[in-house]
Tab-separated table of C-alpha atoms in Angstrom:
chain	number	residue	atom	x	y	z
A	234	MET	CA	-108.241	9.026	34.838
A	235	GLN	CA	-110.785	6.476	36.137
A	236	LEU	CA	-111.796	6.529	39.782
A	237	ASP	CA	-113.487	3.890	41.891
A	238	LEU	CA	-116.477	5.682	43.337
A	239	SER	CA	-118.182	2.584	44.741
A	240	HIS	CA	-117.485	3.756	48.298
A	241	ALA	CA	-118.891	7.217	47.685
A	242	GLY	CA	-121.944	8.527	49.403
A	243	THR	CA	-125.654	8.461	48.827
A	244	ALA	CA	-128.382	11.053	48.964
A	245	VAL	CA	-127.887	11.032	52.729
A	246	ASP	CA	-124.218	11.907	52.282
A	247	ALA	CA	-125.182	14.750	49.952
A	248	PHE	CA	-127.637	16.071	52.534
A	249	ILE	CA	-124.992	15.864	55.263
A	250	CYS	CA	-122.620	17.783	52.988
A	251	VAL	CA	-125.231	20.513	52.641
A	252	LEU	CA	-125.526	20.716	56.434
A	253	ILE	CA	-121.745	20.844	56.863
A	254	GLY	CA	-121.488	23.590	54.273
A	255	VAL	CA	-124.274	25.671	55.814
A	256	CYS	CA	-123.181	25.314	59.433
A	257	VAL	CA	-119.424	25.712	59.012
A	258	SER	CA	-119.736	28.651	56.630
A	259	ALA	CA	-122.328	30.442	58.769
A	260	VAL	CA	-120.449	29.893	62.046
A	261	ILE	CA	-117.153	31.172	60.638
A	262	LEU	CA	-118.735	34.262	59.103
A	263	TRP	CA	-120.814	34.990	62.214
A	264	THR	CA	-117.638	34.764	64.307
A	265	LEU	CA	-115.743	37.110	61.998
A	266	LEU	CA	-118.541	39.669	62.230
A	267	LYS	CA	-119.082	39.271	65.967
A	268	THR	CA	-115.398	39.699	66.822
A	269	GLY	CA	-114.796	42.525	64.360
A	270	LEU	CA	-112.120	40.531	62.538
A	271	ALA	CA	-114.103	40.780	59.318
A	272	TRP	CA	-113.248	44.466	58.913
A	273	GLN	CA	-109.573	43.866	59.663
A	274	LEU	CA	-109.147	41.092	57.103
A	275	ALA	CA	-110.514	42.920	54.050
A	276	THR	CA	-113.008	45.755	53.643
A	277	ASP	CA	-114.621	46.984	50.452
A	278	ILE	CA	-114.684	50.793	50.302
A	279	PRO	CA	-117.417	52.191	47.994
A	280	ASN	CA	-116.387	54.170	44.924
A	281	ASP	CA	-118.175	55.652	41.924
A	282	ARG	CA	-118.377	52.208	40.288
A	283	SER	CA	-119.833	50.430	43.331
A	284	LEU	CA	-123.469	49.445	43.797
A	285	HIS	CA	-123.229	49.814	47.579
A	286	THR	CA	-122.807	52.922	49.717
A	287	ARG	CA	-121.131	51.777	52.934
A	288	PRO	CA	-117.868	49.961	53.739
A	289	THR	CA	-118.488	46.212	53.897
A	290	PRO	CA	-116.146	43.320	54.760
A	291	ARG	CA	-115.352	41.137	51.765
A	292	VAL	CA	-114.527	37.985	53.694
A	293	GLY	CA	-117.171	35.565	52.438
A	294	GLY	CA	-114.451	33.270	51.145
A	295	TRP	CA	-113.186	32.777	54.693
A	296	GLY	CA	-116.386	30.902	55.468
A	297	VAL	CA	-117.353	29.418	52.117
A	298	VAL	CA	-114.073	27.799	51.058
A	299	PRO	CA	-113.156	26.015	54.336
A	300	ALA	CA	-116.759	24.808	54.647
A	301	LEU	CA	-116.938	23.268	51.191
A	302	ALA	CA	-113.421	21.848	51.522
A	303	LEU	CA	-114.336	20.133	54.791
A	304	ALA	CA	-117.454	18.606	53.247
A	305	ILE	CA	-115.463	17.319	50.273
A	306	PHE	CA	-112.618	15.931	52.388
A	307	LEU	CA	-115.083	14.052	54.608
A	308	TYR	CA	-117.695	12.806	52.135
A	309	ALA	CA	-116.194	13.114	48.645
A	310	PRO	CA	-112.514	12.233	49.178
A	311	ASP	CA	-111.991	11.467	45.490
A	312	PHE	CA	-112.242	15.229	44.919
A	313	ARG	CA	-109.641	16.257	47.475
A	314	LEU	CA	-107.351	17.547	44.737
A	315	ILE	CA	-110.139	19.806	43.478
A	316	ALA	CA	-110.792	21.001	47.040
A	317	PHE	CA	-107.087	21.691	47.496
A	318	GLY	CA	-107.095	23.742	44.299
A	319	ALA	CA	-110.017	25.781	45.624
A	320	LEU	CA	-108.193	26.358	48.912
A	321	LEU	CA	-105.029	27.421	47.104
A	322	LEU	CA	-106.913	29.882	44.909
A	323	GLY	CA	-108.738	31.157	47.972
A	324	MET	CA	-105.478	31.878	49.790
A	325	ILE	CA	-103.931	33.636	46.798
A	326	SER	CA	-107.098	35.652	46.275
A	327	GLN	CA	-107.186	36.639	49.943
A	328	ILE	CA	-103.754	38.205	49.510
A	329	ASP	CA	-105.177	40.066	46.532
A	330	ASP	CA	-108.182	41.212	48.608
A	331	ARG	CA	-105.901	42.598	51.322
A	332	ARG	CA	-102.865	43.934	49.502
A	333	GLY	CA	-103.471	43.583	45.792
A	334	LEU	CA	-101.560	41.365	43.369
A	335	PRO	CA	-100.419	42.052	39.801
A	336	ALA	CA	-102.864	40.742	37.207
A	337	ARG	CA	-100.171	38.473	35.724
A	338	VAL	CA	-99.651	36.755	39.095
A	339	ARG	CA	-103.371	36.142	39.547
A	340	PHE	CA	-103.732	34.901	35.986
A	341	ALA	CA	-100.756	32.547	36.288
A	342	ALA	CA	-102.236	31.031	39.449
A	343	HIS	CA	-105.589	30.526	37.732
A	344	VAL	CA	-103.993	28.832	34.727
A	345	LEU	CA	-101.798	26.500	36.795
A	346	VAL	CA	-104.583	25.343	39.114
A	347	VAL	CA	-107.056	24.914	36.259
A	348	ALA	CA	-104.510	23.004	34.155
A	349	ALA	CA	-103.852	20.633	37.062
A	350	ALA	CA	-107.579	20.030	37.497
A	351	ILE	CA	-108.054	19.354	33.780
A	352	ALA	CA	-105.094	16.958	33.676
A	353	TRP	CA	-106.479	15.075	36.682
A	354	SER	CA	-110.021	14.886	35.289
A	355	THR	CA	-109.293	14.034	31.656
A	356	VAL	CA	-110.304	10.642	30.236
A	357	ASP	CA	-108.899	9.891	26.753
A	358	THR	CA	-109.321	13.507	25.655
A	359	ALA	CA	-107.394	14.991	22.732
A	360	TRP	CA	-104.734	17.490	23.751
A	361	TRP	CA	-106.386	20.315	21.831
A	362	LEU	CA	-109.694	19.699	23.595
A	363	ALA	CA	-107.941	19.713	26.966
A	364	LEU	CA	-106.299	23.015	26.000
A	365	LEU	CA	-109.687	24.488	25.072
A	366	ALA	CA	-111.002	23.267	28.413
A	367	VAL	CA	-108.225	25.136	30.234
A	368	VAL	CA	-109.127	28.353	28.405
A	369	ALA	CA	-112.836	27.862	29.113
A	370	LEU	CA	-112.301	27.124	32.803
A	371	VAL	CA	-109.987	30.090	33.312
A	372	TRP	CA	-112.779	32.207	31.856
A	373	VAL	CA	-115.320	30.642	34.236
A	374	VAL	CA	-113.020	31.384	37.186
A	375	ASN	CA	-112.948	35.047	36.251
A	376	LEU	CA	-116.538	35.498	35.115
A	377	TYR	CA	-117.774	34.345	38.511
A	378	ASN	CA	-115.625	37.040	40.067
A	379	PHE	CA	-117.001	39.668	37.662
A	380	MET	CA	-120.565	38.731	38.651
A	381	ASP	CA	-119.969	39.233	42.371
A	382	GLY	CA	-121.259	42.781	42.706
A	383	SER	CA	-124.845	42.780	43.970
A	384	ASP	CA	-126.350	41.523	47.221
A	385	GLY	CA	-127.278	37.849	47.110
A	386	LEU	CA	-126.294	37.295	43.488
A	387	ALA	CA	-123.099	35.204	43.564
A	388	GLY	CA	-124.272	33.255	46.607
A	389	GLY	CA	-127.578	32.487	44.925
A	390	MET	CA	-125.802	31.234	41.811
A	391	ALA	CA	-123.696	28.922	43.983
A	392	VAL	CA	-126.764	27.457	45.675
A	393	SER	CA	-128.613	27.019	42.389
A	394	GLY	CA	-125.798	25.920	40.076
A	395	PHE	CA	-124.123	23.477	42.448
A	396	GLY	CA	-127.507	22.322	43.710
A	397	PHE	CA	-128.471	21.275	40.192
A	398	TYR	CA	-125.043	19.655	39.789
A	399	ALA	CA	-125.801	17.569	42.881
A	400	VAL	CA	-129.242	16.501	41.670
A	401	ALA	CA	-127.971	15.585	38.203
A	402	ALA	CA	-125.014	13.562	39.515
A	403	LEU	CA	-126.727	11.746	42.370
A	404	ALA	CA	-127.631	8.563	40.509
A	405	ALA	CA	-124.520	8.093	38.352
A	406	GLN	CA	-121.786	9.792	40.411
A	407	PRO	CA	-122.831	10.114	44.084
A	408	SER	CA	-119.378	11.320	45.144
A	409	LEU	CA	-119.630	14.192	42.670
A	410	ALA	CA	-123.117	14.907	44.007
A	411	ALA	CA	-121.770	15.076	47.557
A	412	ALA	CA	-119.012	17.481	46.524
A	413	ALA	CA	-121.454	19.764	44.719
A	414	ALA	CA	-123.887	19.603	47.631
A	415	GLY	CA	-121.161	20.756	50.003
A	416	VAL	CA	-120.500	23.788	47.804
A	417	ALA	CA	-124.213	24.593	47.603
A	418	GLY	CA	-124.475	24.343	51.387
A	419	ALA	CA	-121.553	26.709	51.867
A	420	GLY	CA	-123.352	29.125	49.555
A	421	ILE	CA	-126.451	28.976	51.756
A	422	GLY	CA	-124.368	29.760	54.833
A	423	PHE	CA	-122.901	32.766	53.038
A	424	LEU	CA	-126.308	34.000	51.846
A	425	ILE	CA	-127.432	34.353	55.458
A	426	PHE	CA	-125.080	37.330	55.683
A	427	ASN	CA	-125.057	38.434	52.037
A	428	SER	CA	-128.778	38.863	51.421
A	429	HIS	CA	-129.812	42.513	51.197
A	430	PRO	CA	-128.678	44.544	52.997
A	431	ALA	CA	-125.418	42.604	52.807
A	432	LYS	CA	-123.285	42.409	55.935
A	433	ILE	CA	-120.491	40.591	54.069
A	434	PHE	CA	-119.335	40.394	50.466
A	435	LEU	CA	-117.845	37.292	48.876
A	436	GLY	CA	-114.562	38.889	47.796
A	437	ASP	CA	-112.056	37.360	45.396
A	438	ALA	CA	-111.209	34.777	48.066
A	439	GLY	CA	-114.718	33.386	47.635
A	440	SER	CA	-115.697	34.144	44.054
A	441	ILE	CA	-112.504	32.810	42.433
A	442	PRO	CA	-112.713	29.366	44.140
A	443	LEU	CA	-116.445	29.124	43.351
A	444	GLY	CA	-115.783	29.861	39.688
A	445	PHE	CA	-113.020	27.261	39.686
A	446	LEU	CA	-115.309	24.652	41.235
A	447	ALA	CA	-118.125	25.420	38.787
A	448	GLY	CA	-115.734	24.697	35.932
A	449	ALA	CA	-113.715	21.860	37.467
A	450	LEU	CA	-116.677	19.835	38.752
A	451	GLY	CA	-118.558	20.535	35.534
A	452	PHE	CA	-115.670	19.258	33.413
A	453	TRP	CA	-115.164	16.199	35.612
A	454	GLY	CA	-118.864	15.365	35.396
A	455	TRP	CA	-118.737	15.505	31.608
A	456	GLN	CA	-115.577	13.394	31.401
A	457	HIS	CA	-117.017	10.729	33.693
A	458	GLY	CA	-120.510	10.477	32.263
A	459	ALA	CA	-122.551	12.394	34.817
A	460	TRP	CA	-123.879	14.793	32.170
A	461	PRO	CA	-123.297	16.033	28.593
A	462	ILE	CA	-120.822	18.790	27.796
A	463	TRP	CA	-123.534	21.464	27.587
A	464	PHE	CA	-124.963	20.838	31.081
A	465	PRO	CA	-122.575	23.018	33.159
A	466	ALA	CA	-123.006	25.946	30.754
A	467	MET	CA	-126.776	25.646	31.126
A	468	ALA	CA	-126.761	25.254	34.911
A	469	PHE	CA	-124.757	28.491	35.233
A	470	ALA	CA	-126.254	30.175	32.152
A	471	PRO	CA	-127.338	33.491	33.772
A	472	PHE	CA	-123.761	34.211	34.834
A	473	VAL	CA	-122.207	32.905	31.607
A	474	VAL	CA	-124.428	35.066	29.401
A	475	ASP	CA	-124.172	38.252	31.472
A	476	ALA	CA	-120.396	38.130	31.880
A	477	THR	CA	-119.563	36.919	28.368
A	478	VAL	CA	-121.746	39.457	26.557
A	479	THR	CA	-120.551	42.333	28.741
A	480	LEU	CA	-116.864	41.499	28.522
A	481	GLY	CA	-117.158	40.781	24.797
A	482	ARG	CA	-118.524	44.269	24.242
A	483	ARG	CA	-115.761	45.840	26.275
A	484	LEU	CA	-113.118	43.891	24.372
A	485	ALA	CA	-114.659	45.023	21.081
A	486	ARG	CA	-114.324	48.627	22.253
A	487	GLY	CA	-110.687	48.067	23.190
A	488	GLU	CA	-111.299	48.599	26.904
A	489	LYS	CA	-109.320	47.010	29.726
A	490	VAL	CA	-111.717	44.272	30.780
A	491	TRP	CA	-110.059	43.705	34.154
A	492	LEU	CA	-110.889	47.213	35.367
A	493	ALA	CA	-114.002	47.812	37.481
A	494	HIS	CA	-117.137	49.054	35.710
A	495	ARG	CA	-120.932	49.059	35.969
A	496	GLU	CA	-121.952	47.641	32.600
A	497	HIS	CA	-123.079	44.115	33.502
A	498	TYR	CA	-126.770	43.451	33.047
A	499	TYR	CA	-127.255	42.992	36.775
A	500	GLN	CA	-125.466	46.282	37.501
A	501	ARG	CA	-127.655	48.161	35.057
A	502	LEU	CA	-130.779	46.582	36.526
A	503	VAL	CA	-129.785	47.725	40.016
A	504	GLN	CA	-129.178	51.234	38.700
A	505	MET	CA	-132.539	51.293	36.901
A	506	THR	CA	-134.626	49.768	39.691
A	507	GLY	CA	-132.666	50.963	42.712
A	508	SER	CA	-133.313	47.553	44.290
A	509	HIS	CA	-130.845	44.755	44.988
A	510	VAL	CA	-133.738	42.564	46.120
A	511	ARG	CA	-135.720	42.820	42.882
A	512	VAL	CA	-132.619	42.113	40.812
A	513	ALA	CA	-131.676	39.129	42.981
A	514	VAL	CA	-135.192	37.685	42.686
A	515	ALA	CA	-135.154	38.143	38.900
A	516	TYR	CA	-131.804	36.360	38.639
A	517	TYR	CA	-132.959	33.605	40.999
A	518	LEU	CA	-135.864	32.924	38.647
A	519	LEU	CA	-133.449	32.749	35.715
A	520	MET	CA	-131.172	30.438	37.714
A	521	LEU	CA	-134.027	28.098	38.580
A	522	GLY	CA	-135.223	28.171	34.984
A	523	SER	CA	-131.734	27.372	33.719
A	524	GLY	CA	-131.207	24.494	36.121
A	525	GLY	CA	-134.702	23.113	35.648
A	526	ALA	CA	-134.368	23.223	31.876
A	527	ALA	CA	-130.962	21.544	32.115
A	528	LEU	CA	-132.319	18.691	34.246
A	529	THR	CA	-135.277	18.243	31.905
A	530	ALA	CA	-133.020	18.147	28.859
A	531	LEU	CA	-131.027	15.247	30.330
A	532	HIS	CA	-133.987	12.942	29.680
A	533	VAL	CA	-134.523	13.610	25.977
A	534	PRO	CA	-132.577	12.543	22.849
A	535	LEU	CA	-129.243	14.253	22.198
A	536	ALA	CA	-130.500	16.319	19.262
A	537	VAL	CA	-133.364	17.633	21.375
A	538	GLN	CA	-130.935	18.412	24.191
A	539	TRP	CA	-128.973	20.744	21.942
A	540	MET	CA	-132.192	22.307	20.654
A	541	LEU	CA	-133.287	23.043	24.217
A	542	PHE	CA	-129.836	24.388	25.050
A	543	GLY	CA	-129.923	26.738	22.071
A	544	ALA	CA	-133.500	27.783	22.794
A	545	TRP	CA	-132.681	28.637	26.411
A	546	TYR	CA	-129.642	30.673	25.459
A	547	GLY	CA	-131.773	32.385	22.832
A	548	ALA	CA	-134.323	33.240	25.515
A	549	LEU	CA	-131.592	34.699	27.723
A	550	ALA	CA	-130.335	36.715	24.752
A	551	MET	CA	-133.833	38.181	24.388
A	552	VAL	CA	-133.827	39.093	28.079
A	553	GLY	CA	-130.499	40.836	27.565
A	554	TRP	CA	-131.869	42.691	24.531
A	555	GLN	CA	-134.791	43.957	26.607
A	556	ILE	CA	-132.422	45.165	29.329
A	557	ASP	CA	-130.296	46.953	26.708
A	558	ARG	CA	-133.381	48.641	25.274
A	559	ARG	CA	-134.590	49.811	28.665
A	560	TRP	CA	-131.087	50.964	29.588
A	561	ARG	CA	-130.958	53.215	26.545
A	562	GLN	CA	-134.298	54.711	27.537
A	563	PHE	CA	-133.120	55.117	31.129
A	564	THR	CA	-129.893	56.895	30.204
A	565	LEU	CA	-131.743	59.155	27.757
A	566	THR	CA	-134.166	60.162	30.503
A	567	GLN	CA	-131.288	60.738	32.910
A	568	ASP	CA	-129.474	62.922	30.386
A	569	LYS	CA	-132.586	65.023	29.807
A	570	HIS	CA	-133.065	65.398	33.543
A	571	ASN	CA	-129.441	66.479	34.007
A	572	ASP	CA	-129.703	68.972	31.143
A	573	ALA	CA	-132.859	70.447	32.681
A	574	ASN	CA	-131.007	71.012	35.943
């Protein structure tokens, strides 16, 4: 599907989208906290698998999703269908946050919305490739949700990943840049309240739409020449690697991957360091490195692009190996300490 983007915005439009995202998201979330509605809508109660110790509202999506949708509707109208999909997933996920929904209902909603986005974005793509894209994007939707478990982490990935989307798309697809900028701005507004110690969590109503947008805008950008196919996976590489490796291990052990756990790299780092701040800073550095490397790779020959992509993922694999090694040492020390007591 070809779109006429000649009317779409400029760098100024992208900046305005950032401001809309920041202000609308922050005002909504501040209001929810100030009035006490945040605790009535959805509250996360700590359990033995949590990284936090006090009840915290998980209503970040109430601010993030309307803010980014408003920015897109005003300054990137060609992406209204994508924004509508994010709103729909946000509403379904809010029901799940409050009352709980069967996994099959959630999964069906993810597949239907993702399939619609792929069908709308596709340009002369083979059916089998479109099918693979649906599978990949459904995974991205869920991996973003899995990575929402430590203060400042998911919000930081939104600011970084969508920020690099905006920079990469600005010259060739300014409307796409404006849409991504609006999402990044909404992430900034959320981070005001989610930085440690977090006053609000993102919740499924925020993390599911953000994962959808990461995949949907990334796929659209590839289909319409904003960037190569590898770029979205590199811009969001810290989340992709952490979630994919962790869930792959759990699948290999025959575990139910949809159940809560504390085996992600970021969760183990928080347990080892006892600091959400240090873990967030470490991931922010990885996010900036991923996005910076992705932007740099856009300006070299295709073969070199793939070499840089592979090298960066190899570097992240080495980081993961180091975390695994230190985790084994940490658990061994903990076991010895428990035995001594």
